[in-house]
mmCIF file of C-alpha atoms and ligand atoms in Angstrom:
data_model
loop_
_atom_site.group_PDB
_atom_site.id
_atom_site.type_symbol
_atom_site.label_atom_id
_atom_site.label_comp_id
_atom_site.label_asym_id
_atom_site.label_seq_id
_atom_site.Cartn_x
_atom_site.Cartn_y
_atom_site.Cartn_z
ATOM 1 C CA MET H 1 65.520 16.572 -0.155
ATOM 2 C CA ILE H 2 69.054 18.021 -1.666
ATOM 3 C CA PRO H 3 70.155 20.882 1.024
ATOM 4 C CA VAL H 4 70.711 23.738 -0.118
ATOM 5 C CA ASN H 5 73.903 23.315 2.017
ATOM 6 C CA GLN H 6 76.157 20.590 3.716
ATOM 7 C CA PRO H 7 79.870 20.838 4.735
ATOM 8 C CA LEU H 8 82.602 18.627 4.733
ATOM 9 C CA LEU H 9 83.980 17.764 7.884
ATOM 10 C CA ASN H 10 86.033 14.444 6.806
ATOM 11 C CA GLY H 11 89.785 15.963 7.547
ATOM 12 C CA ARG H 12 91.544 16.335 10.474
ATOM 13 C CA GLU H 13 88.449 18.263 12.098
ATOM 14 C CA LYS H 14 87.620 14.820 14.228
ATOM 15 C CA GLU H 15 90.740 14.415 14.994
ATOM 16 C CA LEU H 16 91.817 18.360 16.238
ATOM 17 C CA LEU H 17 88.377 18.375 18.169
ATOM 18 C CA ILE H 18 89.399 15.103 20.219
ATOM 19 C CA GLU H 19 92.782 16.875 21.146
ATOM 20 C CA CYS H 20 90.559 19.292 22.476
ATOM 21 C CA ILE H 21 88.470 17.603 24.466
ATOM 22 C CA GLU H 22 91.231 15.342 25.665
ATOM 23 C CA SER H 23 93.690 18.158 26.912
ATOM 24 C CA GLY H 24 90.459 20.711 28.498
ATOM 25 C CA TRP H 25 91.339 23.351 25.972
ATOM 26 C CA ILE H 26 88.292 24.723 25.507
ATOM 27 C CA SER H 27 88.025 27.971 25.513
ATOM 28 C CA SER H 28 89.419 31.124 23.786
ATOM 29 C CA GLU H 29 92.258 30.207 25.601
ATOM 30 C CA GLY H 30 92.850 27.614 23.559
ATOM 31 C CA PRO H 31 96.049 27.508 21.243
ATOM 32 C CA PHE H 32 93.839 26.246 18.350
ATOM 33 C CA VAL H 33 92.970 29.563 18.253
ATOM 34 C CA LYS H 34 95.836 31.540 17.716
ATOM 35 C CA GLU H 35 96.796 28.913 15.260
ATOM 36 C CA LEU H 36 94.016 29.670 13.044
ATOM 37 C CA GLU H 37 94.415 33.485 13.339
ATOM 38 C CA LYS H 38 98.325 33.171 12.387
ATOM 39 C CA LYS H 39 97.400 30.450 9.444
ATOM 40 C CA PHE H 40 94.235 32.475 8.273
ATOM 41 C CA ALA H 41 96.502 35.583 8.599
ATOM 42 C CA GLU H 42 99.238 34.426 6.419
ATOM 43 C CA ARG H 43 96.957 32.933 3.935
ATOM 44 C CA VAL H 44 95.668 36.170 3.049
ATOM 45 C CA ASN H 45 98.985 38.431 3.407
ATOM 46 C CA ARG H 46 98.720 39.897 6.278
ATOM 47 C CA LYS H 47 100.206 40.907 9.803
ATOM 48 C CA HIS H 48 97.425 40.324 12.146
ATOM 49 C CA GLY H 49 94.268 37.708 12.608
ATOM 50 C CA ILE H 50 91.972 38.443 15.205
ATOM 51 C CA ALA H 51 89.526 35.544 15.643
ATOM 52 C CA VAL H 52 86.252 36.684 16.784
ATOM 53 C CA CYS H 53 82.709 34.725 16.847
ATOM 54 C CA ASN H 54 80.728 35.012 13.580
ATOM 55 C CA GLY H 55 81.581 37.354 10.506
ATOM 56 C CA SER H 56 78.474 39.617 11.246
ATOM 57 C CA VAL H 57 79.979 40.729 14.503
ATOM 58 C CA ALA H 58 83.287 41.107 12.845
ATOM 59 C CA LEU H 59 82.040 44.196 11.213
ATOM 60 C CA ASP H 60 81.354 45.801 14.634
ATOM 61 C CA VAL H 61 84.729 45.469 15.676
ATOM 62 C CA ALA H 62 86.095 46.345 12.661
ATOM 63 C CA ILE H 63 83.865 49.944 12.894
ATOM 64 C CA ALA H 64 84.708 50.513 16.130
ATOM 65 C CA ALA H 65 88.089 49.966 16.022
ATOM 66 C CA LEU H 66 88.841 52.595 13.183
ATOM 67 C CA ARG H 67 86.532 54.901 15.355
ATOM 68 C CA ILE H 68 83.485 55.348 13.025
ATOM 69 C CA GLY H 69 80.269 56.535 14.531
ATOM 70 C CA LYS H 70 77.791 59.191 15.542
ATOM 71 C CA ASN H 71 77.775 61.790 12.684
ATOM 72 C CA ASP H 72 80.114 59.368 10.486
ATOM 73 C CA GLU H 73 79.262 58.014 7.092
ATOM 74 C CA ILE H 74 80.353 54.936 5.644
ATOM 75 C CA ILE H 75 79.731 54.037 1.925
ATOM 76 C CA MET H 76 78.156 50.224 1.269
ATOM 77 C CA PRO H 77 75.968 48.157 -0.921
ATOM 78 C CA THR H 78 72.468 48.172 -0.758
ATOM 79 C CA PHE H 79 72.470 44.351 -1.570
ATOM 80 C CA THR H 80 73.766 42.688 0.620
ATOM 81 C CA ILE H 81 73.291 41.071 4.228
ATOM 82 C CA ILE H 82 71.906 43.207 6.907
ATOM 83 C CA SER H 83 74.772 42.933 8.684
ATOM 84 C CA CYS H 84 76.973 45.080 7.432
ATOM 85 C CA ALA H 85 74.217 47.843 7.531
ATOM 86 C CA ALA H 86 73.030 47.184 11.106
ATOM 87 C CA ALA H 87 77.015 47.726 12.121
ATOM 88 C CA ILE H 88 77.251 50.879 10.997
ATOM 89 C CA VAL H 89 73.738 51.793 12.436
ATOM 90 C CA ARG H 90 74.161 50.073 15.669
ATOM 91 C CA THR H 91 77.360 52.757 15.840
ATOM 92 C CA GLY H 92 75.149 56.162 15.232
ATOM 93 C CA ALA H 93 76.751 56.366 11.855
ATOM 94 C CA THR H 94 74.407 56.106 8.356
ATOM 95 C CA PRO H 95 75.103 54.109 5.683
ATOM 96 C CA VAL H 96 74.980 55.702 2.276
ATOM 97 C CA LEU H 97 73.913 52.718 -0.300
ATOM 98 C CA VAL H 98 75.193 52.262 -3.545
ATOM 99 C CA ASP H 99 73.330 49.798 -6.436
ATOM 100 C CA SER H 100 74.566 46.630 -7.851
ATOM 101 C CA ASP H 101 76.241 46.118 -11.256
ATOM 102 C CA PRO H 102 73.811 43.600 -13.225
ATOM 103 C CA ASP H 103 76.550 40.911 -14.184
ATOM 104 C CA THR H 104 78.464 40.287 -11.300
ATOM 105 C CA TRP H 105 75.930 41.697 -8.626
ATOM 106 C CA ASN H 106 78.255 43.667 -6.819
ATOM 107 C CA MET H 107 78.419 46.652 -5.755
ATOM 108 C CA SER H 108 78.409 49.996 -8.166
ATOM 109 C CA ILE H 109 81.824 51.600 -8.747
ATOM 110 C CA GLU H 110 80.060 54.345 -10.920
ATOM 111 C CA GLN H 111 77.818 55.743 -8.106
ATOM 112 C CA LEU H 112 80.503 55.168 -5.598
ATOM 113 C CA LYS H 113 82.047 58.368 -6.238
ATOM 114 C CA SER H 114 78.430 60.445 -5.969
ATOM 115 C CA LYS H 115 77.424 59.422 -2.765
ATOM 116 C CA ILE H 116 81.362 60.138 -1.113
ATOM 117 C CA THR H 117 80.737 63.392 1.651
ATOM 118 C CA SER H 118 82.167 65.754 3.835
ATOM 119 C CA LYS H 119 81.077 63.210 6.348
ATOM 120 C CA THR H 120 82.048 60.224 4.747
ATOM 121 C CA LYS H 121 84.823 58.506 6.861
ATOM 122 C CA ALA H 122 85.112 54.667 4.596
ATOM 123 C CA ILE H 123 83.934 52.477 2.285
ATOM 124 C CA MET H 124 82.213 49.024 3.129
ATOM 125 C CA VAL H 125 83.759 46.953 0.226
ATOM 126 C CA VAL H 126 81.449 43.492 0.323
ATOM 127 C CA HIS H 127 82.203 40.696 -2.263
ATOM 128 C CA VAL H 128 79.257 39.177 -2.951
ATOM 129 C CA TYR H 129 77.841 35.125 -4.054
ATOM 130 C CA GLY H 130 82.019 34.716 -4.905
ATOM 131 C CA LEU H 131 83.791 37.246 -7.556
ATOM 132 C CA PRO H 132 85.694 39.667 -5.811
ATOM 133 C CA VAL H 133 84.516 44.069 -6.022
ATOM 134 C CA ASP H 134 86.506 45.657 -8.372
ATOM 135 C CA MET H 135 89.328 47.124 -5.950
ATOM 136 C CA ASP H 136 91.717 48.848 -8.159
ATOM 137 C CA PRO H 137 88.933 52.048 -8.168
ATOM 138 C CA ILE H 138 87.867 51.875 -5.109
ATOM 139 C CA SER H 139 91.468 51.777 -3.680
ATOM 140 C CA LYS H 140 91.800 54.966 -5.782
ATOM 141 C CA ILE H 141 88.923 57.022 -4.637
ATOM 142 C CA ALA H 142 89.688 55.780 -0.319
ATOM 143 C CA GLU H 143 93.368 57.012 -1.306
ATOM 144 C CA GLN H 144 92.157 60.611 -3.282
ATOM 145 C CA TYR H 145 89.821 61.118 -0.548
ATOM 146 C CA ASN H 146 91.334 59.711 2.756
ATOM 147 C CA LEU H 147 88.584 57.121 3.378
ATOM 148 C CA LYS H 148 89.228 54.294 4.946
ATOM 149 C CA ILE H 149 88.391 50.450 3.313
ATOM 150 C CA ILE H 150 86.413 47.773 5.284
ATOM 151 C CA GLU H 151 86.631 44.804 3.335
ATOM 152 C CA ASP H 152 83.350 42.072 4.289
ATOM 153 C CA ALA H 153 85.296 38.986 2.371
ATOM 154 C CA ALA H 154 83.076 36.951 3.997
ATOM 155 C CA GLU H 155 82.075 34.775 1.286
ATOM 156 C CA MET H 156 85.341 35.106 -0.333
ATOM 157 C CA HIS H 157 87.924 32.406 1.665
ATOM 158 C CA GLY H 158 90.852 31.687 -1.463
ATOM 159 C CA GLN H 159 89.575 34.264 -3.503
ATOM 160 C CA THR H 160 91.923 36.627 -5.403
ATOM 161 C CA TYR H 161 91.440 40.081 -7.067
ATOM 162 C CA LYS H 162 94.351 40.536 -10.095
ATOM 163 C CA GLY H 163 95.767 37.079 -7.916
ATOM 164 C CA LYS H 164 96.104 39.561 -4.565
ATOM 165 C CA PRO H 165 94.019 37.539 -2.222
ATOM 166 C CA CYS H 166 90.570 38.870 -0.916
ATOM 167 C CA GLY H 167 90.685 40.019 2.866
ATOM 168 C CA SER H 168 93.527 41.993 1.918
ATOM 169 C CA PHE H 169 92.945 45.132 0.046
ATOM 170 C CA GLY H 170 90.632 46.605 3.746
ATOM 171 C CA ASP H 171 92.469 48.495 6.400
ATOM 172 C CA LEU H 172 90.259 45.903 8.343
ATOM 173 C CA SER H 173 89.099 43.039 6.696
ATOM 174 C CA THR H 174 86.414 40.565 8.197
ATOM 175 C CA PHE H 175 85.700 36.994 6.668
ATOM 176 C CA SER H 176 82.585 34.526 8.069
ATOM 177 C CA PHE H 177 83.084 30.823 8.991
ATOM 178 C CA TYR H 178 79.559 30.069 8.573
ATOM 179 C CA PRO H 179 78.822 26.411 7.269
ATOM 180 C CA ASN H 180 77.951 27.199 3.981
ATOM 181 C CA LYS H 181 81.291 29.462 3.733
ATOM 182 C CA HIS H 182 84.115 27.830 2.023
ATOM 183 C CA MET H 183 85.582 27.075 5.064
ATOM 184 C CA THR H 184 83.382 26.307 8.339
ATOM 185 C CA THR H 185 84.196 26.838 11.964
ATOM 186 C CA GLY H 186 80.461 26.681 13.085
ATOM 187 C CA GLU H 187 79.654 29.589 14.236
ATOM 188 C CA GLY H 188 83.399 32.076 13.498
ATOM 189 C CA GLY H 189 84.498 35.015 11.873
ATOM 190 C CA MET H 190 87.967 36.833 11.311
ATOM 191 C CA VAL H 191 89.274 40.486 11.767
ATOM 192 C CA LEU H 192 92.252 40.874 9.594
ATOM 193 C CA ALA H 193 94.823 44.183 9.869
ATOM 194 C CA ASP H 194 98.401 44.994 9.091
ATOM 195 C CA ASP H 195 98.176 47.809 11.410
ATOM 196 C CA ASP H 196 99.432 46.740 14.607
ATOM 197 C CA TYR H 197 97.323 49.958 16.830
ATOM 198 C CA LEU H 198 94.334 48.825 14.591
ATOM 199 C CA ALA H 199 94.715 45.138 15.743
ATOM 200 C CA GLU H 200 95.522 46.020 19.422
ATOM 201 C CA ARG H 201 91.904 47.389 19.229
ATOM 202 C CA CYS H 202 90.517 44.719 17.645
ATOM 203 C CA ARG H 203 91.161 42.359 20.094
ATOM 204 C CA SER H 204 90.753 44.371 22.884
ATOM 205 C CA LEU H 205 87.054 44.998 21.523
ATOM 206 C CA ARG H 206 86.378 41.419 21.118
ATOM 207 C CA ASN H 207 87.610 41.188 24.629
ATOM 208 C CA LEU H 208 85.333 42.903 27.098
ATOM 209 C CA CYS H 209 88.305 45.735 26.612
ATOM 210 C CA PHE H 210 89.915 43.671 29.218
ATOM 211 C CA LYS H 211 93.377 46.116 29.863
ATOM 212 C CA PRO H 212 96.685 46.027 32.214
ATOM 213 C CA PRO H 213 97.493 46.513 34.762
ATOM 214 C CA ARG H 214 94.574 45.708 36.424
ATOM 215 C CA ARG H 215 92.204 43.522 35.794
ATOM 216 C CA PHE H 216 88.084 44.154 35.654
ATOM 217 C CA VAL H 217 89.402 48.202 35.333
ATOM 218 C CA HIS H 218 87.764 49.113 31.434
ATOM 219 C CA ASP H 219 88.257 52.205 29.855
ATOM 220 C CA GLU H 220 85.844 51.377 26.506
ATOM 221 C CA ILE H 221 82.846 49.409 26.217
ATOM 222 C CA GLY H 222 83.627 45.815 24.352
ATOM 223 C CA TRP H 223 81.809 42.821 23.439
ATOM 224 C CA ASN H 224 82.858 38.814 24.353
ATOM 225 C CA TYR H 225 83.260 38.088 20.982
ATOM 226 C CA ARG H 226 86.133 35.542 21.238
ATOM 227 C CA MET H 227 86.171 32.184 19.175
ATOM 228 C CA SER H 228 86.802 29.066 21.082
ATOM 229 C CA ASN H 229 89.523 26.275 20.943
ATOM 230 C CA LEU H 230 86.594 24.073 19.827
ATOM 231 C CA GLN H 231 85.399 26.410 16.913
ATOM 232 C CA ALA H 232 89.171 27.239 16.041
ATOM 233 C CA ALA H 233 90.580 23.079 15.836
ATOM 234 C CA LEU H 234 87.594 22.960 12.548
ATOM 235 C CA GLY H 235 88.705 25.768 11.470
ATOM 236 C CA VAL H 236 92.575 24.546 11.252
ATOM 237 C CA ALA H 237 91.291 20.678 9.469
ATOM 238 C CA GLN H 238 89.145 22.767 7.561
ATOM 239 C CA LEU H 239 91.680 25.764 6.490
ATOM 240 C CA GLU H 240 94.091 22.546 5.448
ATOM 241 C CA ARG H 241 92.253 21.600 2.846
ATOM 242 C CA LEU H 242 90.729 25.122 1.432
ATOM 243 C CA ASP H 243 92.374 24.878 -2.065
ATOM 244 C CA GLU H 244 90.958 21.817 -2.811
ATOM 245 C CA PHE H 245 87.850 22.965 -1.456
ATOM 246 C CA VAL H 246 88.200 26.116 -3.779
ATOM 247 C CA ALA H 247 88.975 23.443 -6.585
ATOM 248 C CA ARG H 248 85.521 21.387 -6.350
ATOM 249 C CA LYS H 249 83.339 24.755 -5.501
ATOM 250 C CA ARG H 250 84.435 25.762 -9.218
ATOM 251 C CA LEU H 251 83.654 22.595 -10.791
ATOM 252 C CA MET H 252 80.536 22.736 -9.208
ATOM 253 C CA GLY H 253 80.027 25.632 -10.592
ATOM 254 C CA LYS H 254 81.195 24.431 -13.903
ATOM 255 C CA ARG H 255 79.011 22.245 -14.276
ATOM 256 C CA TYR H 256 75.655 24.123 -13.441
ATOM 257 C CA THR H 257 76.706 26.567 -15.823
ATOM 258 C CA GLU H 258 77.348 23.095 -18.322
ATOM 259 C CA MET H 259 74.197 22.021 -17.876
ATOM 260 C CA LEU H 260 72.479 24.900 -17.307
ATOM 261 C CA ALA H 261 73.951 27.343 -20.651
ATOM 262 C CA ASP H 262 70.878 26.279 -22.974
ATOM 263 C CA ILE H 263 67.417 26.747 -20.845
ATOM 264 C CA PRO H 264 66.154 30.790 -21.899
ATOM 265 C CA GLY H 265 65.643 33.265 -19.888
ATOM 266 C CA LEU H 266 68.170 32.156 -16.622
ATOM 267 C CA GLN H 267 71.137 34.930 -16.181
ATOM 268 C CA LEU H 268 74.042 32.635 -14.467
ATOM 269 C CA PRO H 269 76.877 33.516 -12.646
ATOM 270 C CA LEU H 270 79.824 35.178 -14.299
ATOM 271 C CA GLN H 271 82.658 32.172 -14.725
ATOM 272 C CA TYR H 272 85.372 35.200 -14.422
ATOM 273 C CA THR H 273 85.543 38.626 -14.773
ATOM 274 C CA GLU H 274 89.050 40.703 -16.033
ATOM 275 C CA TYR H 275 90.610 40.191 -12.982
ATOM 276 C CA ALA H 276 88.880 36.733 -10.830
ATOM 277 C CA GLU H 277 87.964 33.383 -11.972
ATOM 278 C CA ASN H 278 84.468 32.513 -9.947
ATOM 279 C CA ILE H 279 84.429 30.586 -6.813
ATOM 280 C CA TYR H 280 80.852 30.351 -6.453
ATOM 281 C CA TRP H 281 80.566 30.672 -2.554
ATOM 282 C CA VAL H 282 76.698 29.682 -4.022
ATOM 283 C CA TYR H 283 75.070 29.127 -6.789
ATOM 284 C CA GLY H 284 73.383 32.008 -7.989
ATOM 285 C CA ILE H 285 70.479 32.485 -11.176
ATOM 286 C CA VAL H 286 68.554 35.472 -11.975
ATOM 287 C CA LEU H 287 65.608 34.733 -13.755
ATOM 288 C CA LYS H 288 65.319 37.003 -17.135
ATOM 289 C CA ASP H 289 62.568 39.751 -18.238
ATOM 290 C CA SER H 290 61.637 36.902 -20.378
ATOM 291 C CA ILE H 291 60.292 34.808 -17.751
ATOM 292 C CA LEU H 292 56.293 35.720 -16.568
ATOM 293 C CA PHE H 293 57.220 33.976 -12.824
ATOM 294 C CA ASP H 294 59.535 35.640 -10.670
ATOM 295 C CA ALA H 295 62.358 34.131 -7.640
ATOM 296 C CA GLU H 296 59.991 33.105 -5.254
ATOM 297 C CA GLU H 297 57.353 30.587 -7.684
ATOM 298 C CA ALA H 298 60.358 29.485 -8.869
ATOM 299 C CA MET H 299 61.683 28.273 -5.570
ATOM 300 C CA LYS H 300 58.420 26.987 -4.430
ATOM 301 C CA ARG H 301 58.184 24.302 -8.203
ATOM 302 C CA LEU H 302 61.630 23.178 -6.987
ATOM 303 C CA SER H 303 60.752 22.651 -4.091
ATOM 304 C CA ASN H 304 58.449 20.412 -5.386
ATOM 305 C CA TYR H 305 61.488 18.520 -6.766
ATOM 306 C CA LYS H 306 62.736 18.679 -3.231
ATOM 307 C CA ILE H 307 65.553 20.585 -3.787
ATOM 308 C CA GLY H 308 66.166 23.061 -1.600
ATOM 309 C CA THR H 309 67.326 26.999 -2.560
ATOM 310 C CA ARG H 310 67.363 30.267 -0.670
ATOM 311 C CA PRO H 311 66.122 33.684 -1.847
ATOM 312 C CA PHE H 312 68.789 36.603 -2.798
ATOM 313 C CA PHE H 313 69.462 39.451 -0.295
ATOM 314 C CA TRP H 314 67.054 41.382 0.175
ATOM 315 C CA PRO H 315 68.410 45.632 -0.219
ATOM 316 C CA MET H 316 68.886 47.862 2.837
ATOM 317 C CA HIS H 317 66.676 50.582 1.433
ATOM 318 C CA GLU H 318 63.620 48.097 1.468
ATOM 319 C CA GLN H 319 64.346 46.822 4.787
ATOM 320 C CA PRO H 320 61.335 47.883 7.022
ATOM 321 C CA VAL H 321 63.589 47.670 10.504
ATOM 322 C CA PHE H 322 65.847 51.057 8.447
ATOM 323 C CA ASN H 323 62.890 52.437 6.959
ATOM 324 C CA ASN H 324 61.144 53.118 10.179
ATOM 325 C CA MET H 325 63.908 54.147 11.486
ATOM 326 C CA ASP H 326 63.730 57.349 8.354
ATOM 327 C CA LEU H 327 66.689 55.442 6.873
ATOM 328 C CA PHE H 328 66.913 55.384 2.585
ATOM 329 C CA SER H 329 62.808 55.588 2.890
ATOM 330 C CA ASN H 330 62.915 57.477 -0.985
ATOM 331 C CA GLU H 331 65.675 55.530 -2.918
ATOM 332 C CA THR H 332 65.378 53.547 -5.145
ATOM 333 C CA TYR H 333 68.557 50.795 -6.523
ATOM 334 C CA PRO H 334 66.701 49.292 -10.107
ATOM 335 C CA VAL H 335 69.512 46.381 -10.054
ATOM 336 C CA SER H 336 69.150 45.533 -6.552
ATOM 337 C CA GLU H 337 65.650 45.528 -6.618
ATOM 338 C CA LYS H 338 64.974 43.228 -9.047
ATOM 339 C CA ILE H 339 68.230 40.575 -8.660
ATOM 340 C CA ALA H 340 66.538 40.506 -5.034
ATOM 341 C CA ARG H 341 63.081 39.362 -6.510
ATOM 342 C CA ARG H 342 64.114 37.647 -9.671
ATOM 343 C CA GLY H 343 67.317 35.929 -8.066
ATOM 344 C CA PHE H 344 67.700 33.019 -5.598
ATOM 345 C CA TYR H 345 70.883 30.012 -5.193
ATOM 346 C CA VAL H 346 70.176 27.056 -5.495
ATOM 347 C CA PRO H 347 72.013 23.921 -3.179
ATOM 348 C CA SER H 348 76.105 24.863 -3.711
ATOM 349 C CA GLY H 349 77.220 22.977 -0.435
ATOM 350 C CA LEU H 350 80.870 21.469 -0.915
ATOM 351 C CA ALA H 351 79.301 17.548 -0.188
ATOM 352 C CA LEU H 352 77.243 18.376 -2.876
ATOM 353 C CA THR H 353 77.404 15.358 -5.548
ATOM 354 C CA GLU H 354 77.738 15.870 -9.797
ATOM 355 C CA SER H 355 74.314 13.086 -9.304
ATOM 356 C CA GLN H 356 73.183 16.114 -7.411
ATOM 357 C CA ILE H 357 73.802 18.748 -9.696
ATOM 358 C CA ASN H 358 72.634 17.219 -12.484
ATOM 359 C CA LYS H 359 69.663 16.450 -10.357
ATOM 360 C CA VAL H 360 69.032 20.047 -9.622
ATOM 361 C CA ALA H 361 69.733 21.131 -13.493
ATOM 362 C CA GLU H 362 67.295 18.361 -14.954
ATOM 363 C CA ALA H 363 64.293 20.253 -12.237
ATOM 364 C CA ILE H 364 65.442 23.244 -13.347
ATOM 365 C CA ARG H 365 65.070 22.302 -17.403
ATOM 366 C CA GLU H 366 61.785 21.288 -16.398
ATOM 367 C CA ILE H 367 60.021 23.682 -14.410
ATOM 368 C CA MET H 368 61.233 26.643 -17.261
ATOM 369 C CA LEU H 369 59.840 24.150 -19.605
ATOM 370 C CA ASN H 370 56.784 23.927 -18.163
ATOM 371 C CA GLU H 371 56.367 27.418 -17.869
ATOM 372 C CA VAL H 372 57.154 27.830 -21.525
ATOM 373 C CA LEU H 373 54.309 25.211 -22.428
ATOM 374 C CA HIS H 374 51.769 27.327 -19.571
ATOM 375 C CA ASP H 375 52.757 30.059 -21.395
HETATM 376 C C1 LIG U 1 78.787 39.294 3.124
HETATM 377 C C2 LIG U 1 78.771 39.227 4.477
HETATM 378 N N1 LIG U 1 79.340 39.648 5.370
HETATM 379 C C3 LIG U 1 78.388 39.211 6.312
HETATM 380 C C4 LIG U 1 77.858 38.184 6.520
HETATM 381 C C5 LIG U 1 77.763 37.626 8.353
HETATM 382 O O1 LIG U 1 78.496 36.545 8.898
HETATM 383 P P1 LIG U 1 77.743 35.985 9.977
HETATM 384 O O2 LIG U 1 77.368 34.894 9.380
HETATM 385 O O3 LIG U 1 78.963 34.461 10.004
HETATM 386 O O4 LIG U 1 77.156 36.461 10.859
HETATM 387 C C6 LIG U 1 77.476 36.976 6.311
HETATM 388 C C7 LIG U 1 77.319 35.761 5.987
HETATM 389 O O5 LIG U 1 77.180 34.583 5.639
HETATM 390 C C8 LIG U 1 77.259 37.547 4.493
HETATM 391 O O6 LIG U 1 77.697 36.862 3.137
#
């Protein structure tokens, strides 16, 4: 089986983990947590890094830190992971959705403006699959309407927009360090901020809102979302190699595109936009209308070749959990609906070899050729 993801852990990961064990520092109080926060924040040009235990809760912390809640609205893409909408709904606020751009699969800027109401408090920007959202118009709209930006950069380690690091555009920006990301801590995440007050709120919310002068007396409810020293040790070792990992992913993406470009019926990821070069968090493929089968069938066929795949995100407006809450029931977002049904991604992990990429590409060629013969 060629797995859909396998991380590379052959730098200093083992050495730093042994250091944790030998020193006894395994909890969030250990020194690697602060080191990762400092170095990762520096890397993204931010003043503060607040390490948390995954990228989903990083969003919960960000929204709570901004005091967004009941009767407020946050505009976000429908095409993303449920973590984004779930974090909004949990606070009592309402997610307001926009469709995707058909070429980059990122949120549509045109729709965004029409969704602003007097209740809108923030825009949750989510960069998906390796290309950043076009940030300039969003920053302009946010300024014009006095909206906060929550930037979900979970998939964007090492990516830039017009030369500026992704993760530097939000009032609060968040990352995930799940093992399928460009750098991993096993499970983990980070909130980034420049504002001292917001950073302090994030730190407090991640740590049960413990507060001086009297420990165990609280005036706000927080969570235990802390990252352990063991996780941070992995992160420090991975961060040392981030440039190498990004370069490796770009090579992998280019190789896939070279191998697949002449196969009819496939929409492949753009290598460039005006403002960025793809970092291929995952290598996504969308089946064009000329192909008579959908992504589910393509994935089934590829599994016969022992190739791991994953479907694209399923849009928020088609999630039973939200429809049952009377959210988005009569809304339609055609681009997201289409890419959710016709999109999937192929093995994209950092440990993937060139010969595995060639095998995947050959298998895709065969399933597509067979289709032509059948028709
Ligand atoms: C865009 C986006 N946001 C949030 C998350 C959640 O991160 P985690 O899996 O670390 O909770 C992910 C995870 O892949 C993601 O892709």
